[in-house]
Coordinates of C-alpha atoms and ligand atoms in Angstrom, one line a residue:
X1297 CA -146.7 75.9 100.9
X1298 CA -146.9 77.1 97.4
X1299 CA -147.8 74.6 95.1
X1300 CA -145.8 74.0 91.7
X1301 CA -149.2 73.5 90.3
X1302 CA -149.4 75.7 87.7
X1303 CA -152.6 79.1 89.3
X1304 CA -155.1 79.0 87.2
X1305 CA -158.1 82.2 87.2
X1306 CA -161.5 81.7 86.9
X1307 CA -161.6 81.5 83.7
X1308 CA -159.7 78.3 83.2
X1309 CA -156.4 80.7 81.9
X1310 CA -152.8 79.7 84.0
X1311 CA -151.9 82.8 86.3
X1312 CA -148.6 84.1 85.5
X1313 CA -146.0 85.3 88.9
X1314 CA -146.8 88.8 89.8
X1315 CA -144.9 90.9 91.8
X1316 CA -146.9 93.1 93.6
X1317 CA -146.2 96.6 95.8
X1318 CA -148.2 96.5 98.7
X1319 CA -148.1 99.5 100.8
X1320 CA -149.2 99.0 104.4
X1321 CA -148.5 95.5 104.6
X1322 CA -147.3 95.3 107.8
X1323 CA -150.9 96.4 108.9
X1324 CA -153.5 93.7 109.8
X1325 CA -154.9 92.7 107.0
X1326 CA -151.7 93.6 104.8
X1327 CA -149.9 90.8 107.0
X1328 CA -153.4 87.9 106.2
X1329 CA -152.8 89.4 102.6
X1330 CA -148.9 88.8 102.6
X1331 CA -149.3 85.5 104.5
X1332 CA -151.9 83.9 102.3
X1333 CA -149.9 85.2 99.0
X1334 CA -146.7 83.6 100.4
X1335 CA -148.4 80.2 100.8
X1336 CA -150.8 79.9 98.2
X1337 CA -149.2 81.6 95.2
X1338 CA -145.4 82.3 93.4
X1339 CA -146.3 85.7 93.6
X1340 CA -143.7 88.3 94.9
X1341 CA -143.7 91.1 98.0
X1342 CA -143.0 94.3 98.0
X1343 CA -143.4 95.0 100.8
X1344 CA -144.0 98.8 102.3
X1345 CA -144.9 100.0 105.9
X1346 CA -143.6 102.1 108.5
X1347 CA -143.4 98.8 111.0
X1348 CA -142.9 95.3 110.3
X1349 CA -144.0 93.7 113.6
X1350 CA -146.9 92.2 112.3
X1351 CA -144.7 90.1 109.4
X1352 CA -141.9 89.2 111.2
X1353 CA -142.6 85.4 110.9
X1354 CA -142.8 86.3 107.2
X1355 CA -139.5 87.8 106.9
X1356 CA -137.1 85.8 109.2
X1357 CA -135.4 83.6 108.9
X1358 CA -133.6 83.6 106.2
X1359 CA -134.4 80.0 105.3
X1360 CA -138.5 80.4 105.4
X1361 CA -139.2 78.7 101.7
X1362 CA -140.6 82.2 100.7
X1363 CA -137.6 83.9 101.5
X1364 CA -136.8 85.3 97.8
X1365 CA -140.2 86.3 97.2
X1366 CA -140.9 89.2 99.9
X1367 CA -138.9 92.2 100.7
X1368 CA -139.7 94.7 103.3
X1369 CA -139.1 98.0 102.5
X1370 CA -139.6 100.7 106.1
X1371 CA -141.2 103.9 103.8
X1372 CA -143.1 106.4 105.2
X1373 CA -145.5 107.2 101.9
X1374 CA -146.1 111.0 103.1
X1375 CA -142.5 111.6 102.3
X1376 CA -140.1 108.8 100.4
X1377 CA -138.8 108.8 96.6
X1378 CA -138.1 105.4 96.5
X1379 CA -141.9 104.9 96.3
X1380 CA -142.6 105.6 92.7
X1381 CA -139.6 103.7 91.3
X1382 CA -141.3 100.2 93.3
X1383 CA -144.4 100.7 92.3
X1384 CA -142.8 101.3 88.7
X1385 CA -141.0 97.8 89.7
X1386 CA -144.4 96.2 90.1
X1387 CA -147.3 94.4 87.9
X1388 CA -149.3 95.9 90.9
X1389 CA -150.1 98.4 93.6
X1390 CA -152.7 97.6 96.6
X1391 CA -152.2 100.3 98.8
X1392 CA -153.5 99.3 102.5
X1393 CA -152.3 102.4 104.3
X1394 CA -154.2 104.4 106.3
X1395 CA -155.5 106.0 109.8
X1396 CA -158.1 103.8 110.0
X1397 CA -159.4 103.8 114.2
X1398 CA -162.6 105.7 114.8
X1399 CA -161.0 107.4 118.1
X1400 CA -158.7 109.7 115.7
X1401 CA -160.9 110.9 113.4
X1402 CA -162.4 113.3 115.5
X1403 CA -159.2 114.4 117.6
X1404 CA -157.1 114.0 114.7
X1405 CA -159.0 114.9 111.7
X1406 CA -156.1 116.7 110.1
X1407 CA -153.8 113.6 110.1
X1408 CA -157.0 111.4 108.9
X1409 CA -157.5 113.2 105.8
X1410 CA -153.8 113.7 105.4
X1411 CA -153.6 109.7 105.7
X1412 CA -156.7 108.8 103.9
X1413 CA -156.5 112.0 100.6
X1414 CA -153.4 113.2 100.4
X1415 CA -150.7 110.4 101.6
X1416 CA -152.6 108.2 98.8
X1417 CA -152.7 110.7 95.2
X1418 CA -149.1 110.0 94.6
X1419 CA -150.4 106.0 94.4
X1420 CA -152.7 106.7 92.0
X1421 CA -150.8 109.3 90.0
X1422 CA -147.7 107.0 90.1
X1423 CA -150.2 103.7 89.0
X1424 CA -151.6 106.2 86.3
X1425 CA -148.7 107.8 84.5
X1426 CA -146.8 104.7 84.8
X1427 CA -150.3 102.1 83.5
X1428 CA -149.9 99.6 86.5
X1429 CA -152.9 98.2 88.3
X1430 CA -154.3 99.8 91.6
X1431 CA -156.4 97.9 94.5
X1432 CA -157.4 100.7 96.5
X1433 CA -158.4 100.1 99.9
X1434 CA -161.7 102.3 101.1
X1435 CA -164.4 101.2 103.4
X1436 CA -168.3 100.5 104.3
X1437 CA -168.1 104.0 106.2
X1438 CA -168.2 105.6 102.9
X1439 CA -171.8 105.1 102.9
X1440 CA -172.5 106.8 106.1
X1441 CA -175.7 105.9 107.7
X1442 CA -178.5 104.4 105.9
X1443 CA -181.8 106.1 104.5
X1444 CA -183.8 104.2 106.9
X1445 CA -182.0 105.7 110.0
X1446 CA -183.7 109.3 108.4
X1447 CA -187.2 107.6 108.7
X1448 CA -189.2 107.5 112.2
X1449 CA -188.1 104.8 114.9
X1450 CA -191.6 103.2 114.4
X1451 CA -191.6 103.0 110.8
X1452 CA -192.6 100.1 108.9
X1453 CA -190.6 101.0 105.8
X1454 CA -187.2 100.4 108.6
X1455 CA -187.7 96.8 108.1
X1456 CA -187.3 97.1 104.5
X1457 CA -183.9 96.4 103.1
X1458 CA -184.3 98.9 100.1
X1459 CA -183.6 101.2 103.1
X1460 CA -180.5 99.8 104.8
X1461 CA -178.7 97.4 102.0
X1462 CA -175.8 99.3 100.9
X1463 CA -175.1 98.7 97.0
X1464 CA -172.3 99.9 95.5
X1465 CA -173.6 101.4 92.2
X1466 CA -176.9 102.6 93.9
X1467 CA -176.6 103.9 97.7
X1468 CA -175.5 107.3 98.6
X1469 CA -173.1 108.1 100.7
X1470 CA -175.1 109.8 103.8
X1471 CA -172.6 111.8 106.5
X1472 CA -173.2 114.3 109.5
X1473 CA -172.1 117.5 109.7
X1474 CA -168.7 119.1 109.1
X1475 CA -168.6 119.4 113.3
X1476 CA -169.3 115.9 113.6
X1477 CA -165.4 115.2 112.5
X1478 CA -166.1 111.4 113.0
X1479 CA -166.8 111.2 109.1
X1480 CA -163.5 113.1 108.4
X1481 CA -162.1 109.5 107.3
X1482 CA -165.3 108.4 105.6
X1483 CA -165.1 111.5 103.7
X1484 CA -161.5 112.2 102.6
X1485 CA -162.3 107.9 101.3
X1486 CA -165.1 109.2 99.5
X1487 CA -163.0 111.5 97.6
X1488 CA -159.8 109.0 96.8
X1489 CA -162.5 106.7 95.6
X1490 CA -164.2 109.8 93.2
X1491 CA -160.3 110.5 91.8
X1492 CA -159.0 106.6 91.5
X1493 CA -162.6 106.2 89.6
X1494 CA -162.1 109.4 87.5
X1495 CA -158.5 108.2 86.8
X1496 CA -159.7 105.7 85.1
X1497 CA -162.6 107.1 83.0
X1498 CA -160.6 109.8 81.8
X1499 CA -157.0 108.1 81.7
X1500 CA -157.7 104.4 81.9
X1501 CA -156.3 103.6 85.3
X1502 CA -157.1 99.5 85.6
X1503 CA -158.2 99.8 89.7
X1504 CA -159.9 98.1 91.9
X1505 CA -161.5 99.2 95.2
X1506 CA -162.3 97.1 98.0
X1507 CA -165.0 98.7 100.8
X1508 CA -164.4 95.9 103.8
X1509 CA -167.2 95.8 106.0
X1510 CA -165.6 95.4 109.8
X1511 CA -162.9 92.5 108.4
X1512 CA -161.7 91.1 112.2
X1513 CA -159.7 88.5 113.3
X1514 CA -156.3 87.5 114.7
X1515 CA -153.1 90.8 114.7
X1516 CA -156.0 93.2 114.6
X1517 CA -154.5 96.5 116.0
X1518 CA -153.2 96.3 119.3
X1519 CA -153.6 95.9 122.8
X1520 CA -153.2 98.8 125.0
X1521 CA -150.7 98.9 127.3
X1522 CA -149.1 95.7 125.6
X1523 CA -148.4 96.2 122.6
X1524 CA -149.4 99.8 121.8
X1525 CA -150.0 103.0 123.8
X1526 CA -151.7 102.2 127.1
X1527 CA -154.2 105.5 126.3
X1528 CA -154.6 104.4 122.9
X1529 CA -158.8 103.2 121.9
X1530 CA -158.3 100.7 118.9
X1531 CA -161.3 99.5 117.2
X1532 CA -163.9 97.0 119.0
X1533 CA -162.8 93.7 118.8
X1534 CA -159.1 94.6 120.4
X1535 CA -161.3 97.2 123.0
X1536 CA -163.3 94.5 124.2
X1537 CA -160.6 91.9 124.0
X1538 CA -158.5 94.3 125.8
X1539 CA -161.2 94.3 128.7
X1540 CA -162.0 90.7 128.9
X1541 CA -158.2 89.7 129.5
X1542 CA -157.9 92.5 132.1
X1543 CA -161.6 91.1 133.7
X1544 CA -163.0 94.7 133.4
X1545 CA -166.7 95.0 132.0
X1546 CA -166.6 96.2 128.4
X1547 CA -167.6 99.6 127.0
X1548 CA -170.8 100.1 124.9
X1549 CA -170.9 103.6 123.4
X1550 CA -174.1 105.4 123.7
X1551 CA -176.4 102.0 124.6
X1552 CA -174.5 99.2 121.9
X1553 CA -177.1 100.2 119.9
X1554 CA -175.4 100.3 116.3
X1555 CA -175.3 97.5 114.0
X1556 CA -172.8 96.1 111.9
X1557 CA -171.9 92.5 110.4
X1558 CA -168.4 91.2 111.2
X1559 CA -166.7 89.3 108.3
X1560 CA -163.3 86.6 109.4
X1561 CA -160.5 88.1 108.0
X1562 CA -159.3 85.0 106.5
X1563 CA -162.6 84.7 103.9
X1564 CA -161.6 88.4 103.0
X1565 CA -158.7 87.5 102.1
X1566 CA -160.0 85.3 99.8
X1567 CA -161.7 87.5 98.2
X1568 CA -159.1 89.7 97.7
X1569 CA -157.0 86.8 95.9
X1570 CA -159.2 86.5 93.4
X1571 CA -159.4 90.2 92.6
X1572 CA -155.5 90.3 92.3
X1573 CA -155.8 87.1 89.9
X1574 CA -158.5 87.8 87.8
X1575 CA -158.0 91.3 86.6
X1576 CA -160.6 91.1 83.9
X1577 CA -163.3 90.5 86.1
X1578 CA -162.1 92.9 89.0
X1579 CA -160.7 96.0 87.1
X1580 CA -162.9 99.2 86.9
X1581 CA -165.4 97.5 89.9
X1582 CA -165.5 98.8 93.4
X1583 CA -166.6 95.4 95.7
X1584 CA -168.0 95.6 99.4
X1585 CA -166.8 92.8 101.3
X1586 CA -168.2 91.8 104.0
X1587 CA -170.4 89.3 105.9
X1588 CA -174.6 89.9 105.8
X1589 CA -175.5 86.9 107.9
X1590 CA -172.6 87.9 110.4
X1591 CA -175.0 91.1 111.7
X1592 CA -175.4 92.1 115.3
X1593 CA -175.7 94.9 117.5
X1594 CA -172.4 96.1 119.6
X1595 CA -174.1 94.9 122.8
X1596 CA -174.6 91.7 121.1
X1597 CA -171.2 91.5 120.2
X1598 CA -170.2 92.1 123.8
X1599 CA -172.4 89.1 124.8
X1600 CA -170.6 86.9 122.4
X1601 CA -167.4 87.6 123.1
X1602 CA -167.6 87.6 127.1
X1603 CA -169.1 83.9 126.6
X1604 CA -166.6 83.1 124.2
X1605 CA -163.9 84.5 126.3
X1606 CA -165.1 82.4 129.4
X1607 CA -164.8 78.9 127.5
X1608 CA -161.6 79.6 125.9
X1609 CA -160.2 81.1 129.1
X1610 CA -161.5 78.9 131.4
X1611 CA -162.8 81.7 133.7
X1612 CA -166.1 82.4 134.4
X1613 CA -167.5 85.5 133.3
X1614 CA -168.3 88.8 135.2
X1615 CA -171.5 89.3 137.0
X1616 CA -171.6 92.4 135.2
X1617 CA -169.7 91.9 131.8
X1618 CA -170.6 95.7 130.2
X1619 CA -170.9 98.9 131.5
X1620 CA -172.8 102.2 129.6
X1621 CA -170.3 105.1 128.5
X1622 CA -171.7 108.1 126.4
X1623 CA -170.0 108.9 122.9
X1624 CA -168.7 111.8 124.1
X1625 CA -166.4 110.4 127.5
X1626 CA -165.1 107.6 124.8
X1627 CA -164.4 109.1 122.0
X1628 CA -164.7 112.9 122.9
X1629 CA -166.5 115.6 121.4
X1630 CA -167.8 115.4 117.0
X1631 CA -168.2 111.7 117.3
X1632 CA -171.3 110.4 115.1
X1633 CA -171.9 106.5 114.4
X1634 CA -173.4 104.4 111.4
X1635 CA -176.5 102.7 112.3
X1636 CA -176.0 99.4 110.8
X1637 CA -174.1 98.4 107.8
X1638 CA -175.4 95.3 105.1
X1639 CA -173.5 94.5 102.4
X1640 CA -175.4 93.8 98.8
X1641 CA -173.3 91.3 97.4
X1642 CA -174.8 91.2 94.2
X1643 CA -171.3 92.3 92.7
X1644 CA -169.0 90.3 94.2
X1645 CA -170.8 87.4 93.4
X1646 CA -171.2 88.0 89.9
X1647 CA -167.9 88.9 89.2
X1648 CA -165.7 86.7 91.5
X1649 CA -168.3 84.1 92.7
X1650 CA -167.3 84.7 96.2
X1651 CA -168.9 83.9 99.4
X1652 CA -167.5 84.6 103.2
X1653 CA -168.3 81.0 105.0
X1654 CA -167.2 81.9 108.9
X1655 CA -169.9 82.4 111.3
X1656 CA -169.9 84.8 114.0
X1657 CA -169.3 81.9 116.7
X1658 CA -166.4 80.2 114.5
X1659 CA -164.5 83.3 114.1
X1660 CA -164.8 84.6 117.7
X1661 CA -164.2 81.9 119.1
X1662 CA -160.4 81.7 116.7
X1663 CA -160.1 85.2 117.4
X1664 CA -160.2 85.2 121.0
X1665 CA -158.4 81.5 121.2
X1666 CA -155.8 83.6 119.7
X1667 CA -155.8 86.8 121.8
X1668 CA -155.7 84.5 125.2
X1669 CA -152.4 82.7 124.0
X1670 CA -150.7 86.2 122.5
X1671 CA -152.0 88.1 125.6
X1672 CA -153.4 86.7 128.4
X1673 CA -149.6 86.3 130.4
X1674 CA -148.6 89.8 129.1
X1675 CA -152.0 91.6 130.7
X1676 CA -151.4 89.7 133.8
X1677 CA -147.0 91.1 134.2
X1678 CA -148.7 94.5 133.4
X1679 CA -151.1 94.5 135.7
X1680 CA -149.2 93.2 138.6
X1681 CA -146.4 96.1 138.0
X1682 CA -147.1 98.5 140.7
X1683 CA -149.0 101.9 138.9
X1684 CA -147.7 105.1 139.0
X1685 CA -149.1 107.9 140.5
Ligands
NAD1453 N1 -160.0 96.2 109.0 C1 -161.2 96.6 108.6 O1 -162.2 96.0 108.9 C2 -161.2 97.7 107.6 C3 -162.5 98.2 107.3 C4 -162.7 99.2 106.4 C5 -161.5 99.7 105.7 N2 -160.3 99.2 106.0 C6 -159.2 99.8 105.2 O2 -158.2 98.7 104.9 C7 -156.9 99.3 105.0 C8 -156.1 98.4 106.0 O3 -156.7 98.4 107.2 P1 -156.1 97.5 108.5 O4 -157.3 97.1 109.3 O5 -155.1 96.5 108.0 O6 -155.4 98.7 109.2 P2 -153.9 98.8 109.9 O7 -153.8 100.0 110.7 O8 -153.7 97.5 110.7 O9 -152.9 98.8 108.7 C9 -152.6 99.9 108.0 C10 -151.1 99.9 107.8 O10 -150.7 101.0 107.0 C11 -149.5 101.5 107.5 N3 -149.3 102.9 107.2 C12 -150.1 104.0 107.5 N4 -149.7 105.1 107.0 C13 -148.5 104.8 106.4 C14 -147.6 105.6 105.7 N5 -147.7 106.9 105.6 N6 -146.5 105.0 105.1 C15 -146.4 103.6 105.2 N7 -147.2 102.8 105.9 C16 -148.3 103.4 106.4 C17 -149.6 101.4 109.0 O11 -148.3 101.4 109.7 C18 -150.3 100.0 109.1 O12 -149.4 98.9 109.2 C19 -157.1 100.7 105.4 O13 -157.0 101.5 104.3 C20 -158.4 100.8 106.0 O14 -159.0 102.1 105.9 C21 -160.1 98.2 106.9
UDX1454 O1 -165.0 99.8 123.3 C1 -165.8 100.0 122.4 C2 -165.4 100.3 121.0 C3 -166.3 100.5 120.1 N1 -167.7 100.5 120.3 C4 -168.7 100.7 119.3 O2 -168.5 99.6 118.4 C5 -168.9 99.9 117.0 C6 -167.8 99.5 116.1 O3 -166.6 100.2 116.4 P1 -165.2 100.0 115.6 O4 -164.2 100.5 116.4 O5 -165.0 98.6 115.1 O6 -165.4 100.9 114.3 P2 -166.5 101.2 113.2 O7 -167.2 99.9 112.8 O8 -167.4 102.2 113.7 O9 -165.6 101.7 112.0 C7 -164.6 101.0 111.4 O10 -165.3 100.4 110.3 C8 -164.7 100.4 109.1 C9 -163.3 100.8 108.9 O11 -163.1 101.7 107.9 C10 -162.6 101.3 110.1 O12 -161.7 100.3 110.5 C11 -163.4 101.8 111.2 O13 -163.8 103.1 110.8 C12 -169.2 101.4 117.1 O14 -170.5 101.6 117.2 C13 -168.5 101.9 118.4 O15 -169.1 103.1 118.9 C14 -168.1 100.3 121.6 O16 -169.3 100.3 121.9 N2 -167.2 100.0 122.6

């Protein structure tokens, strides 16, 4: 519950109510952001999303003690009017929204840069002309992959972390080729991120932007064949999920070889607070967030999960928990990967003095607590339903 305790920021000065348009909040980690918000502060909601499934238990009934304090609003950002008068209603704008599963970008790269460019300059121009704050949502794939993928597989110099950290105000951003549509969303980021930063060197925008590094946890897209489109590839922790409650062996794509460091979704969050309440420290900074001791490979990940997923479940693992796919059968044809993603966190810590605290085990082991209970009786009336053929 919200205390009555007056919010104070880091600096010791009391937080005054904000109210606050966030667009994709029905999304995953719009609903942590909504439910943390609701709890923890007297800040109000708008907010805006195409579905609301995700923050349902947010919105009814009408008796919740945040009732007053969040309104949904069903807006489709490519076309709606109402949008500029609500961010125009608001202290501030975090706009969430967004194609964001690697399995579109390269079969629907149109729609990906429609989402990712285009969908989000009326945001910014409506923030700018109208001088409210912006939290822009990008992502660690705007770097790419690192320099030290470029150097030979038996270099020394791979070991070194000048060639894999990824600093915000240092590394490049490093992307395949224009038939390689994977980096479609990478790239069409890169570019909101180059105007919302341009915005405010030229015409003071206050922003923010976040670059999450593989945030995961409970509501994280969808299960196929549940509660989205049975064809339908969300991103890896719902993919392998998906296969441990049906008890088929998960996918790794091209070997599991790729690295990356998952962060709980509920220290992001966190983090996220404290850039909405401390303005002065967080405006005209761009922040990975993300967790560097959380790093494994995807086949490594895969181990985790499946013993994880045996303990909370009860049953005992497959003999043979993962299978081998190529890039190309998974995802289809222009996929490309990032090697392995570290986040400096030189930044974040000096500005907000934050620090993710959830280890791989703990959060996995929450996570997949929480996909057996959602899930596990679902999977088992779909799978008994006679197929189709
Ligand atoms: N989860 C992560 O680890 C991660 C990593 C990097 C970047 N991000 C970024 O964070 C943001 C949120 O990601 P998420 O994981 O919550 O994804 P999500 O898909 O769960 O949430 C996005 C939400 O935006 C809504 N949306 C999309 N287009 C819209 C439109 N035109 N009008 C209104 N609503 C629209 C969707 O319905 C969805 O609810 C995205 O911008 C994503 O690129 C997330
Ligand atoms: O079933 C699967 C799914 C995925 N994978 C692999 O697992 C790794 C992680 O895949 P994810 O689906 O989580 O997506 P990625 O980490 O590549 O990108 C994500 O990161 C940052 C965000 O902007 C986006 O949410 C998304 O682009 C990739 O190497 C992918 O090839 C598998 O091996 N098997």
């Amino acid at each position: 519950m919200a205390s009555s305790v007056v919010r104070v920021d880091l600096d010791g000065k009391p937080i005054n109510p904000l109210t606050i348009c966030m667009i994709g909040a029905g999304g995953f980690i719009g609903s942590h952001l909504c439910e943390k918000i609701l709890n923890e502060t007297q800040h109000k909601i708008l907010a805006l999303d195409v579905y609301n499934d995700k923050i349902k238990h947010l919105l009814e009934p009408d008796s919740l003690p945040w009732a007053g304090r969040i309104q949904f609003h069903r807006i489709n950002i490519k076309h709606d009017s109402r949008l500029e008068g609500l961010i125009k209603m608001s202290d501030l704008t975090i706009n969430l929204a967004a194609i964001c599963t690697p399995a579109d970008y390269n079969t629907r790269p149109l729609d990906t840069i429609y989402s990712n460019f285009i969908d989000a300059l009326p945001v910014v121009k409506y923030c700018s002309e109208n001088g409210k704050r912006l939290i822009h949502f990008s992502t660690c794939e705007v770097y790419g992959k690192t320099i030290g993928s470029f150097l030979p597989k038996d270099s020394p110099l791979r070991q070194d972390p000048a060639y894999y950290v990824l600093k915000e105000d240092a590394s490049p951003c490093i992307f395949g080729s224009i038939e390689k549509q994977r980096w479609s969303y990478a790239c069409a980021k890169q570019l909101i991120e180059r105007l919302v930063y341009a915005e405010g060197a030229e015409n003071g925008l206050e922003f923010t932007i976040v670059r999450p590094f593989n945030w995961i946890g409970p509501r994280m897209d969808f299960i196929p064949g549940v509660d989205g489109p049975s064809e339908g590839v969300p991103r890896v922790l719902a993919c392998f999920s998906n296969a441990l409650l049906r008890r088929e062996p998960l996918k790794l794509v091209d070997g599991g070889e790729s690295q990356r460091t998952f962060v709980y979704i509920k220290d992001a969050i966190e983090a996220v607070l404290l850039m909405i309440e401390n303005p002065s420290r967080a405006n005209g900074h761009i922040f990975n967030v993300g967790n560097p001791n959380n790093e494994v490979t995807v086949r490594q990940l895969a181990e985790m999960m499946t013993a994880v997923y045996a303990n909370v479940s009860g049953e005992p693992a497959l003999e043979e928990p993962t299978v081998d796919v190529s890039s190309k059968e998974f995802y289809g044809e222009g996929y490309d990967d990032s090697d392995k993603r570290i986040p400096d966190m030189t930044i974040i810590n000096r500005q907000l003095g934050w620090n993710p605290k959830t280890s791989l085990w703990d959060l996995l082991d929450s996570t997949l607590t929480y996909q057996h209970k959602t899930y596990a009786e679902a999977i088992k009336k779909v799978m008994s339903q006679p197929t189709t053929s």
